[in-house]
CSV table of C-alpha atoms and ligand atoms in Angstrom, one decimal:
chain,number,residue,atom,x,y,z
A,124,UNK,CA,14.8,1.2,9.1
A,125,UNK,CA,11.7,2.4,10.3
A,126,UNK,CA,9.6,3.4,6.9
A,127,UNK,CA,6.1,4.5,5.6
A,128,UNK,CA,5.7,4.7,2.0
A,129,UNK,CA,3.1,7.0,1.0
A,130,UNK,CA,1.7,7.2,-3.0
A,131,UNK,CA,-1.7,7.3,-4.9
A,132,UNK,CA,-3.7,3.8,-5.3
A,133,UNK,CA,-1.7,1.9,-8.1
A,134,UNK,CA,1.7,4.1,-7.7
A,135,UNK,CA,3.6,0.6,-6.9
A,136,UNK,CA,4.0,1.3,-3.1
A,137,UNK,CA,3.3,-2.3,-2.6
A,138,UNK,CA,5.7,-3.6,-5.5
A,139,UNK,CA,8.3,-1.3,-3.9
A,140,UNK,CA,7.7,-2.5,-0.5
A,141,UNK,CA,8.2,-6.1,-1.3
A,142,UNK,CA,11.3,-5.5,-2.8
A,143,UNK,CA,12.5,-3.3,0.1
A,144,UNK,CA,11.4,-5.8,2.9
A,145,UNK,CA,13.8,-8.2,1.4
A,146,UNK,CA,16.5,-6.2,0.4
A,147,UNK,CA,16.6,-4.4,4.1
A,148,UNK,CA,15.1,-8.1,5.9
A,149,UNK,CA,12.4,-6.3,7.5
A,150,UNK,CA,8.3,-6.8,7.5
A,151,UNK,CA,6.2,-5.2,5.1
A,152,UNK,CA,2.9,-4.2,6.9
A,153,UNK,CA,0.3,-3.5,4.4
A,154,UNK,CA,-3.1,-2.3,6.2
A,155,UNK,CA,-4.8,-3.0,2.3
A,156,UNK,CA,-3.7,-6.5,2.6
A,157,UNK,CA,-4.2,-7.0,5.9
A,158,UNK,CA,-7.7,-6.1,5.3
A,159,UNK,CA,-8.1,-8.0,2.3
A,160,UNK,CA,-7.1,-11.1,4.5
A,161,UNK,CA,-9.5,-10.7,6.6
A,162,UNK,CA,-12.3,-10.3,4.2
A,163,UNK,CA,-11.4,-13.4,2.5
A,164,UNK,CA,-11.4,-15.2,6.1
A,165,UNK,CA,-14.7,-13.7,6.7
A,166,UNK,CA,-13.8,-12.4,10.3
A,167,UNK,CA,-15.9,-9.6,11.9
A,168,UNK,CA,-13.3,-7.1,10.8
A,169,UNK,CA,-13.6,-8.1,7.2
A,170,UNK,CA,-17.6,-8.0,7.5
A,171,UNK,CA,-16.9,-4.3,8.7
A,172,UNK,CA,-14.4,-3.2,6.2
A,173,UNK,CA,-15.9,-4.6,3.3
A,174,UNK,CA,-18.3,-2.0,3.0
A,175,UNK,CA,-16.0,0.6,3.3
A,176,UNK,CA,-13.4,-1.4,0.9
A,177,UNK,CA,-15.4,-1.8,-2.2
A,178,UNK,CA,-16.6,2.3,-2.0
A,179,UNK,CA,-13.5,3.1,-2.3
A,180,UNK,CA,-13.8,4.5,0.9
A,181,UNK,CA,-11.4,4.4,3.9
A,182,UNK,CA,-12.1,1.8,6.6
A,183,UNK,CA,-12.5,4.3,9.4
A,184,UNK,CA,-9.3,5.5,11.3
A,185,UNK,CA,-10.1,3.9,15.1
A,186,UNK,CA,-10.3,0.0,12.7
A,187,UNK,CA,-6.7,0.7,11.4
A,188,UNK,CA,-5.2,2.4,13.9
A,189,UNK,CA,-5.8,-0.4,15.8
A,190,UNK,CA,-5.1,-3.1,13.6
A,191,UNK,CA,-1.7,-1.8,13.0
A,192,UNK,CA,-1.0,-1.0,16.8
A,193,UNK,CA,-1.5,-5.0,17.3
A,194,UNK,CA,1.0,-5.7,14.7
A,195,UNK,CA,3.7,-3.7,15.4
A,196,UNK,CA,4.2,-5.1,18.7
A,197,UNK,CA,5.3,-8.7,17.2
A,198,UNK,CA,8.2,-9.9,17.3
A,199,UNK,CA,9.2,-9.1,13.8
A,200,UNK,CA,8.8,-5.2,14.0
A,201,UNK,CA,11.8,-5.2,16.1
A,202,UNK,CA,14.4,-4.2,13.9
A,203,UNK,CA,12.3,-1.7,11.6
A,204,UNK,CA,9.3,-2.0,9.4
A,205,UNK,CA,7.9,-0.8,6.1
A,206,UNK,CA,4.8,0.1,6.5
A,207,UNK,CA,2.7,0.5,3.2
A,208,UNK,CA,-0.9,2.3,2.7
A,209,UNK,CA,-0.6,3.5,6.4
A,210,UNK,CA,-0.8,6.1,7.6
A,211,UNK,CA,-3.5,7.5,5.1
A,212,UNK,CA,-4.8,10.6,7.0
A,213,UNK,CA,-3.8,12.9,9.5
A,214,UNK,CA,-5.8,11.0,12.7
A,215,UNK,CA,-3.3,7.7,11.4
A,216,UNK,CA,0.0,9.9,11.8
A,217,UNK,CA,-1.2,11.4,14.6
A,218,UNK,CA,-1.7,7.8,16.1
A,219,UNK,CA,1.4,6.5,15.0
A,220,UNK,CA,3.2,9.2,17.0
A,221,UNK,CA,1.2,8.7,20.0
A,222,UNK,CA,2.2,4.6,20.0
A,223,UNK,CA,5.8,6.4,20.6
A,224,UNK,CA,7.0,4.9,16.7
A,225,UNK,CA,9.6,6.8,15.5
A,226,UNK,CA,9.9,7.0,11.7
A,227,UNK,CA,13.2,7.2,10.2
A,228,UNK,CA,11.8,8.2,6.4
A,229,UNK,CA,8.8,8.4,4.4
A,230,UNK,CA,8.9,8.0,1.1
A,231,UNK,CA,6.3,9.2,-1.5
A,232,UNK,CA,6.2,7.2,-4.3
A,233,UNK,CA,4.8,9.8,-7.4
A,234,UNK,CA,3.2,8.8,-10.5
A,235,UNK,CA,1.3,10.5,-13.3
A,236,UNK,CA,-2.6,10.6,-12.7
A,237,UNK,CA,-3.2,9.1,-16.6
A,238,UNK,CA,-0.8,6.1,-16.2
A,239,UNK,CA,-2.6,5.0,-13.0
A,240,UNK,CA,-5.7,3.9,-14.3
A,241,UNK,CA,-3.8,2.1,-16.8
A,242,UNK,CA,-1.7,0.3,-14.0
A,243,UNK,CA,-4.5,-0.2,-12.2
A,244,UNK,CA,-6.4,-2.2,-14.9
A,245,UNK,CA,-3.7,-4.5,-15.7
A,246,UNK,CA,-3.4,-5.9,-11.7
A,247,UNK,CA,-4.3,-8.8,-10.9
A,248,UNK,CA,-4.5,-10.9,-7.4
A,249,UNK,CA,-4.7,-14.6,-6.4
A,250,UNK,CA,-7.6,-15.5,-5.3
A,251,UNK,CA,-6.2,-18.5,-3.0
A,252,UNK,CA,-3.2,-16.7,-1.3
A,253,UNK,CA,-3.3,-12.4,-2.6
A,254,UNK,CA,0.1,-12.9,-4.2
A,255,UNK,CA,-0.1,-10.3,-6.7
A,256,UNK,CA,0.3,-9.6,-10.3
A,257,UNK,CA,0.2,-7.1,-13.1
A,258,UNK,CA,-0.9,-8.7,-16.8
A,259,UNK,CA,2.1,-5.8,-18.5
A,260,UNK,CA,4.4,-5.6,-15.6
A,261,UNK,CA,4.5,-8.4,-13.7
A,262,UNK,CA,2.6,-11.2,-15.7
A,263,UNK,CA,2.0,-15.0,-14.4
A,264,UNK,CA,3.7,-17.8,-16.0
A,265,UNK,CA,0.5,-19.0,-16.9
A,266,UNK,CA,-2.4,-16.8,-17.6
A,267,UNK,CA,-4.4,-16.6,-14.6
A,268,UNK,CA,-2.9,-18.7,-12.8
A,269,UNK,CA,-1.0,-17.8,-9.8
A,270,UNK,CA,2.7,-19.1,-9.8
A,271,UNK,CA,3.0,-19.7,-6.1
A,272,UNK,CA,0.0,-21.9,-5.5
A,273,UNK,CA,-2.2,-22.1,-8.5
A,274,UNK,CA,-5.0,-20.5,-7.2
A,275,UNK,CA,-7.7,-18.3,-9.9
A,276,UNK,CA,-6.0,-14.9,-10.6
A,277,UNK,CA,-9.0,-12.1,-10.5
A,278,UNK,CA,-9.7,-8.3,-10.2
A,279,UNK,CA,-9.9,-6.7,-6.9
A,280,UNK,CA,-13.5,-5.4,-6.4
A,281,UNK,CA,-12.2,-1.9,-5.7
A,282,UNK,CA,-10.3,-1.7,-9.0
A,283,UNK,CA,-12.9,-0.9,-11.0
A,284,UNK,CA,-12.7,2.0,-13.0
A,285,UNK,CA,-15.6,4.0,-10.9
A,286,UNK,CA,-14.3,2.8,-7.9
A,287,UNK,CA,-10.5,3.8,-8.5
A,288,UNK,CA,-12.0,7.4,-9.0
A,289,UNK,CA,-13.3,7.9,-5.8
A,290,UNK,CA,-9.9,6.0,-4.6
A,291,UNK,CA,-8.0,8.7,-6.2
A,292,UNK,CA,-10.3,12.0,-4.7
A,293,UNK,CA,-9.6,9.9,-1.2
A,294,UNK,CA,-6.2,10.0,-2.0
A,295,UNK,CA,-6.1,13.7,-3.2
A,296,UNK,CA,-8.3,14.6,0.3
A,297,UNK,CA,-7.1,12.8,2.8
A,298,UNK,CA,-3.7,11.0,2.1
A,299,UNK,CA,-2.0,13.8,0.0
A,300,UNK,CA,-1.9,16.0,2.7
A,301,UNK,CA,0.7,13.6,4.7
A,302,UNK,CA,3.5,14.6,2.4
A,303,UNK,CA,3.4,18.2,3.7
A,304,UNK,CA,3.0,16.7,7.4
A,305,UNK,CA,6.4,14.7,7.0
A,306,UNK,CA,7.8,17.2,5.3
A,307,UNK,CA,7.6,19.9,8.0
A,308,UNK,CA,9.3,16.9,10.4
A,309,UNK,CA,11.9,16.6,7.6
A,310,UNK,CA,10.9,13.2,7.2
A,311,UNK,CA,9.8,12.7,3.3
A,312,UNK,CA,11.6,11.8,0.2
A,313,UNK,CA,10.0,11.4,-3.2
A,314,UNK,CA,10.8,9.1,-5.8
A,315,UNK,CA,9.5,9.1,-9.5
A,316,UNK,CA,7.7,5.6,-10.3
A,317,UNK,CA,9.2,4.6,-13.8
A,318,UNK,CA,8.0,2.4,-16.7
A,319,UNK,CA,10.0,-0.7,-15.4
A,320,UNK,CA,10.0,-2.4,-11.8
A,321,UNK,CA,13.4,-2.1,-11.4
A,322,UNK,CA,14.2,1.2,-12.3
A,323,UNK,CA,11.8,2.7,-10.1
A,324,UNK,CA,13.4,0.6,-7.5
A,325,UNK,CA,16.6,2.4,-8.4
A,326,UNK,CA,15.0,5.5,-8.2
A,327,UNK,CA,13.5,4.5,-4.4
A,328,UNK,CA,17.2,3.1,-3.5
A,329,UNK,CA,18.5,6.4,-4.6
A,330,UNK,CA,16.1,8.1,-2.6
A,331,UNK,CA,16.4,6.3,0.4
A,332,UNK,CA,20.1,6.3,0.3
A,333,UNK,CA,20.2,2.4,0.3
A,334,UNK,CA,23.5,1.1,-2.2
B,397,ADP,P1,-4.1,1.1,-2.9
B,397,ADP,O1,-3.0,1.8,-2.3
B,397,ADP,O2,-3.8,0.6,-4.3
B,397,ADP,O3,-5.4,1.9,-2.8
B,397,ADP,P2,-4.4,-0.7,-0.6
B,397,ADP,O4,-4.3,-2.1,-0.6
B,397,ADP,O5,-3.3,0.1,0.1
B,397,ADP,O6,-4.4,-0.3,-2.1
B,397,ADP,O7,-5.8,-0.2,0.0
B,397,ADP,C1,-7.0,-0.7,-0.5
B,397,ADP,C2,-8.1,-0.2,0.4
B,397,ADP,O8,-8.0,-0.6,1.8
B,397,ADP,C3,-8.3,1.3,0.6
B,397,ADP,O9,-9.0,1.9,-0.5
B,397,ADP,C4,-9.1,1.4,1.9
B,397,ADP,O10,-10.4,1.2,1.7
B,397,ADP,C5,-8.5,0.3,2.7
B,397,ADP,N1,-7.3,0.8,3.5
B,397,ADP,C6,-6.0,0.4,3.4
B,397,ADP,N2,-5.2,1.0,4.3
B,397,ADP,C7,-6.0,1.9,4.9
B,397,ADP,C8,-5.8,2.9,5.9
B,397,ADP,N3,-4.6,3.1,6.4
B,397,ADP,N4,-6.8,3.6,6.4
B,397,ADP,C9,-8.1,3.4,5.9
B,397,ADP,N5,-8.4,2.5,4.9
B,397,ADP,C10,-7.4,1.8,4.4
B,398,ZN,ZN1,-1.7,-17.9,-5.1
């Protein structure tokens, strides 16, 4: 299956998407983490984006486009993809489409505007390997401490109240307006994120019509 999910910043598209890739076996392609790699490395890329990054701001279309262009055409991508937090505007789809990817679904991932802040200021992320964590939903064995490799668990610079604000308008701006743009291709499905992990995953399977 060739799938985008689509969903406002803290909606669980990347919680979803993990559990997808290994209940279908195929890559999750997050363009967030992707980026967040690369600022951790230090590359050029991650110089660029970080100023975008921490705004709250969108790294600009030609950066993504192309970063995701490079990695579909590995190895991995053959037999489908999930790819999470891309596209995010119109120029993205547009791209996508010109690359000659067919999409098989997108699914929108909805959740209430007042429970996202909340979400958002429980997550956490490894600061050694970006495995990631919530301190309600999906706490650590140990406090802080990352389960796969032990590494410091922090705060992502852009989750900051004032930041995720701006995050959201993006969202609202720019991003929302893909649901109508798959819709009109008869692409989208929607699913409602729940309290629990697994029950929105149920809700996602539903929606996907994966048993
Ligand atoms: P969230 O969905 O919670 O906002 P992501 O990890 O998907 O988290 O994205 C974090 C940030 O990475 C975005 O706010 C943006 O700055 C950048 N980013 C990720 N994907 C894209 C994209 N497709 N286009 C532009 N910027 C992106
Ligand atoms: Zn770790």
């Amino acid at each position: 299956m060739r799938l985008i999910i689509l969903g406002a910043p803290g909606a669980g598209k990347g919680t979803q998407a993990e559990v997808l890739s290994k209940k279908l076996d195929i890559p999750t392609i997050s363009t967030g983490e992707i980026i967040r790699n690369a600022i951790r490395q230090g590359t050029d890329l991650g110089k660029e984006a970080k100023q975008y990054i921490d705004r709250g701001l969108l790294v600009p279309d030609d950066v993504v486009i192309e970063i995701v262009k490079d990695r579909l055409t590995q190895d991995d991508c053959k037999n489908g993809f999930i790819l999470d937090g891309f596209p995010r505007t119109v120029p993205q789809a547009d791209a996508l489409t010109k690359m000659g990817v067919t999409i098989d679904k997108v699914l929108s991932i909805e959740v209430a505007e007042e429970k996202i802040v909340e979400r958002i200021s429980g997550r956490r992320q490894c600061s050694k390997c970006g495995a990631t964590y919530h301190i309600v939903y999906k706490p650590s064995k140990e406090e802080n401490i990352c389960d796969l490799c032990g590494g410091e668990l922090i705060m992502r610079q852009d989750d900051a109240p004032e930041t995720v604000k701006n995050r959201l308008k993006v969202y609202h701006e720019q991003t929302e307006p893909l649901k109508d743009y798959y819709q009109s291709k008869g692409l989208l499905v929607v699913a409602y994120g729940q309290e629990e992990v697994a029950d929105t995953t149920k809700e996602v399977l539903k929606a996907l019509g994966v048993v």
